[in-house]
Coordinates of C-alpha atoms and ligand atoms in Angstrom, one line a residue:
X895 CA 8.6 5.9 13.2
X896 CA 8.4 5.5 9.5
X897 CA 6.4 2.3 8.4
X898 CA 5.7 0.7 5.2
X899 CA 3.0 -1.9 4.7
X900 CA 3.1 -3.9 1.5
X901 CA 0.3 -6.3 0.7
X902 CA -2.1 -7.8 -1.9
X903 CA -5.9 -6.1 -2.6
X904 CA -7.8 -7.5 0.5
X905 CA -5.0 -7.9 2.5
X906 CA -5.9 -5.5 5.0
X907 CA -3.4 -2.4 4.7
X908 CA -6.0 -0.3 5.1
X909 CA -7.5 -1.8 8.4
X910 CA -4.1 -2.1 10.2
X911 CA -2.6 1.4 8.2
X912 CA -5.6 3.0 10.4
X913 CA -4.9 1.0 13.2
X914 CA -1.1 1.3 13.9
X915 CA -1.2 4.9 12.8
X916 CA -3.3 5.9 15.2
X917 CA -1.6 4.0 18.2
X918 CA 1.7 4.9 17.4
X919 CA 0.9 8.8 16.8
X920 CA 2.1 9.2 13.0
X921 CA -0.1 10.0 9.5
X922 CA -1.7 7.3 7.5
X923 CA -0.7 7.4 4.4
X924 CA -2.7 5.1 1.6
X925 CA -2.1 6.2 -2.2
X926 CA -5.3 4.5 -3.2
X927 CA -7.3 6.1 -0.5
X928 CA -5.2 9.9 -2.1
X929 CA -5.9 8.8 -5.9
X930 CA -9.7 8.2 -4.7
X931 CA -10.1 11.6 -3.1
X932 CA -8.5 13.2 -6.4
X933 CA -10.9 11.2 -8.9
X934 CA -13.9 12.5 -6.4
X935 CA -13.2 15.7 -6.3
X936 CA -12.7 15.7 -10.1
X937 CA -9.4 17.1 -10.4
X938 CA -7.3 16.9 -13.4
X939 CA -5.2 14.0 -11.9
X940 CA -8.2 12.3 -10.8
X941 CA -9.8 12.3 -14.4
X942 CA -6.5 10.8 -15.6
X943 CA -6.7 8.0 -12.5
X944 CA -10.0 6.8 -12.6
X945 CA -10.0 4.5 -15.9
X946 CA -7.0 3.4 -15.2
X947 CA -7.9 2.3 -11.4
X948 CA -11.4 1.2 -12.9
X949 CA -9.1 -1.4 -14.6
X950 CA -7.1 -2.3 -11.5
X951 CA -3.6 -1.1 -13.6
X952 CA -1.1 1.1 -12.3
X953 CA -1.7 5.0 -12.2
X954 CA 1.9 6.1 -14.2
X955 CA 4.8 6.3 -11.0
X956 CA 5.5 10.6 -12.0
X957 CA 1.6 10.8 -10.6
X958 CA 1.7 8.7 -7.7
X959 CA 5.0 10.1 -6.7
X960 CA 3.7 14.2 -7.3
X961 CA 0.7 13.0 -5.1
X962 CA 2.7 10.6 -1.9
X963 CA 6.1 12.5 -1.7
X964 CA 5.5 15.6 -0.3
X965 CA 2.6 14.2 2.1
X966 CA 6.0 12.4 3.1
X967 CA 8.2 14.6 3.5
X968 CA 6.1 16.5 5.7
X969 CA 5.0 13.1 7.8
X970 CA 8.6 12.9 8.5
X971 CA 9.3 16.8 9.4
X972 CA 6.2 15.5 12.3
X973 CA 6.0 12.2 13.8
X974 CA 6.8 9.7 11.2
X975 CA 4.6 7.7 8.5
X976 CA 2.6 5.1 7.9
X977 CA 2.6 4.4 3.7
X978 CA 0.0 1.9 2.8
X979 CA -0.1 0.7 -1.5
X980 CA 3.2 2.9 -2.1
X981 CA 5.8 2.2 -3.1
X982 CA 4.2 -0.5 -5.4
X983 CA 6.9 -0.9 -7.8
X984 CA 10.8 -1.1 -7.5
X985 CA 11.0 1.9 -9.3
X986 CA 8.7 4.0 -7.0
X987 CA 10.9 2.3 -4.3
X988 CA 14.1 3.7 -6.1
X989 CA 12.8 7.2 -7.5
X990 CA 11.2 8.5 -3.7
X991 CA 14.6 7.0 -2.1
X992 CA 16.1 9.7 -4.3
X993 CA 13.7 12.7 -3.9
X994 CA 13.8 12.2 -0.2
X995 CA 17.7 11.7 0.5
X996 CA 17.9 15.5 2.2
X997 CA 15.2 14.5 4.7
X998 CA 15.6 10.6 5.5
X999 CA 12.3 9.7 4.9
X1000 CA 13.8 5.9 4.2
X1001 CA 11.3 3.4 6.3
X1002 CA 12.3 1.8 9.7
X1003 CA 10.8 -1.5 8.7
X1004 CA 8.8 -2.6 6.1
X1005 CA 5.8 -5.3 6.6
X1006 CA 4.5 -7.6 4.6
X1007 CA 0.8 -8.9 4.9
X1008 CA 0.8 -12.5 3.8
X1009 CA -3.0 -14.0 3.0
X1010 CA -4.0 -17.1 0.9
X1011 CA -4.9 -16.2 -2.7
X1012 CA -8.8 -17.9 -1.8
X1013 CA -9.1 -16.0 1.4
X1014 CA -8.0 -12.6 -0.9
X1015 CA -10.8 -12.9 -3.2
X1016 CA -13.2 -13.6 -0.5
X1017 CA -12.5 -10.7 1.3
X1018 CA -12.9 -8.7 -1.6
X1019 CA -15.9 -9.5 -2.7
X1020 CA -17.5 -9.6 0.8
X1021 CA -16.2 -5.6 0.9
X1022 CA -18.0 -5.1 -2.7
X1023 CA -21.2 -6.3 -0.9
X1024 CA -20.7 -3.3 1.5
X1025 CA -18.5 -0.7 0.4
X1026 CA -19.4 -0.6 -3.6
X1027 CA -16.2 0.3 -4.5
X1028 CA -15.5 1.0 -8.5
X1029 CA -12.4 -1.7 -9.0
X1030 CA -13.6 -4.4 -6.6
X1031 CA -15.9 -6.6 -9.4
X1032 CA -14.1 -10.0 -10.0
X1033 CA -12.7 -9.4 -13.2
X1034 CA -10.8 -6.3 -11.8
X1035 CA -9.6 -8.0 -8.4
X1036 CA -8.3 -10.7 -11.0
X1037 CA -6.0 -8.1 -12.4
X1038 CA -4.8 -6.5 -9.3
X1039 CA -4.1 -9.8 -8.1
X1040 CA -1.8 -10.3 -11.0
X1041 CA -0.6 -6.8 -11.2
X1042 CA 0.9 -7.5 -7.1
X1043 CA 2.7 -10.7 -8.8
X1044 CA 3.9 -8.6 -11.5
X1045 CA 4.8 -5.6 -10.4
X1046 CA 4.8 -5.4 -6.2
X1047 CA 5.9 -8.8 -5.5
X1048 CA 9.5 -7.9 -6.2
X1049 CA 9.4 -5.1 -3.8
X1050 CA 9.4 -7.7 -1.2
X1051 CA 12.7 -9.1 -2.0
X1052 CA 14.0 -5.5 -2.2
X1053 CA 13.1 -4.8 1.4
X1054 CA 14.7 -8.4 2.0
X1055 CA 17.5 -7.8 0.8
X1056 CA 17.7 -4.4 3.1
X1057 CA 17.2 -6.7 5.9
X1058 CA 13.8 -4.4 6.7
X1059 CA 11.5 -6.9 5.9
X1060 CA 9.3 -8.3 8.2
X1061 CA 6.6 -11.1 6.4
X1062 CA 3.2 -11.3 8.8
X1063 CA 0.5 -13.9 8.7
X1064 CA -2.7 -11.7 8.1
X1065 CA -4.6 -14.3 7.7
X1066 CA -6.0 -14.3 11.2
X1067 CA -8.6 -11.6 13.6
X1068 CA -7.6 -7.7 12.8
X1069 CA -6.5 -7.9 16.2
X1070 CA -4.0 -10.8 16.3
X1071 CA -3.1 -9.2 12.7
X1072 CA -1.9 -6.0 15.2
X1073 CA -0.6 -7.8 17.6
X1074 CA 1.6 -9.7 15.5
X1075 CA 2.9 -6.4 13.7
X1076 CA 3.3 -4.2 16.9
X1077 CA 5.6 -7.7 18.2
X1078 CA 8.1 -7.1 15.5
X1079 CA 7.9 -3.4 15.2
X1080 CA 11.7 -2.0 15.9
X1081 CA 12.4 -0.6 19.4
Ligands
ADP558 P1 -5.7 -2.4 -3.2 O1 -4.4 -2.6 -2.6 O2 -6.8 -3.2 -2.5 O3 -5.6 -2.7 -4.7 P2 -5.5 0.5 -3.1 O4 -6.6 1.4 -2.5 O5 -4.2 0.5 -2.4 O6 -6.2 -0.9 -3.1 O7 -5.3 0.9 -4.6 C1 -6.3 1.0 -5.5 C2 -5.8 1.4 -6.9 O8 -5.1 2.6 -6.9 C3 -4.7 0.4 -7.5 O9 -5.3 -0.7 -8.2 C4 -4.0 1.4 -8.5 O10 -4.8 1.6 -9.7 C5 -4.0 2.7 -7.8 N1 -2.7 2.8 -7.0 C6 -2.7 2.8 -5.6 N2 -1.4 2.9 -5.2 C7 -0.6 3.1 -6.4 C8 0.8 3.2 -6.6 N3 1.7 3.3 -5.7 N4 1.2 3.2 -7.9 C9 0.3 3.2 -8.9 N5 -1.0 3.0 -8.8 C10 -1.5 3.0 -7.5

């Protein structure tokens, strides 16, 4: 099974990425979770990340895709994928389409987490509380909140348009969150 799931900050990709991974037997894949690890361990593509995540802007697509696409391709040589914050952009979307034609990595179905813009921000904040993360201060979140409407929100209409899309209300318990993603998951 190959998965994508697209979402705003606070959405939850990362809760149900962990979850349905695990239950359906394929790698979790989240590019923020990959940039973090690089800016940790102080690599050079972490140095070049970490303002630019600090501001809540895109890292450049060539990085993200040198850092995603291979972890792909080998995802798909297994059990399949679950990609959680990439693609973000139409052109991420186009480009890894292209570098992974020879292995059909394409996804199976695409989900989209749909949450209130209030409940977003709440959410956020309550996981700054706790987790201390470097782009989740309100000034940030405001910019990754308009970088989705800029630059991720068209992605939705392309998956539409593929007929892959599947639109979830996540504004409800992790569980029924699950639940209602495993309900439309293709046979
Ligand atoms: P969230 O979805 O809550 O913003 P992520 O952990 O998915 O959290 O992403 C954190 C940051 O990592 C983003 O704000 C961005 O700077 C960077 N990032 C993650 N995925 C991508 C991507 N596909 N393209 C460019 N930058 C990305």
């Amino acid at each position: 099974m190959k998965l994508l799931l697209i979402g705003p900050p606070g959405s939850g990709k990362g809760t149900q990425g962990g979850r349905l991974a695990e239950r359906l037997g394929i790698e979790h894949l989240a590019a923020g979770d990959l940039l973090r690890a690089e800016v940790a361990e102080g690599t050079e593509l972490g140095r070049e990340a970490e303002a630019i995540m600090k501001r809540g802007d895109l890292v450049p697509d060539d990085v993200i895709i040198a850092l995603v696409m291979p972890r792909v391709e080998a995802a798909v040589a297994a059990n399949g994928y679950l990609l959680d914050g990439f693609p973000r952009t139409v052109e991420q979307a186009v480009e890894a389409r292209k570098l992974a034609e020879r292995v059909d990595a394409a996804p199976d179905a695409v989900l989209y987490l749909d949450v209130p813009r209030e409940e977003l921000m709440r959410r956020i904040l309550a996981r700054a509380e706790t987790e201390g993360r470097a782009d989740d201060t309100e000034d940030t979140v405001r910019n990754r909140l308009k970088v989705f409407d800029e630059a991720t929100s068209p992605l939705v209409d392309y998956y539409r348009q593929r007929g892959l899309l599947h639109v979830i209300d996540a504004d409800q318990s992790e569980d029924d969150v699950t639940a209602a993603i495993v309900e439309v998951l293709p046979g």
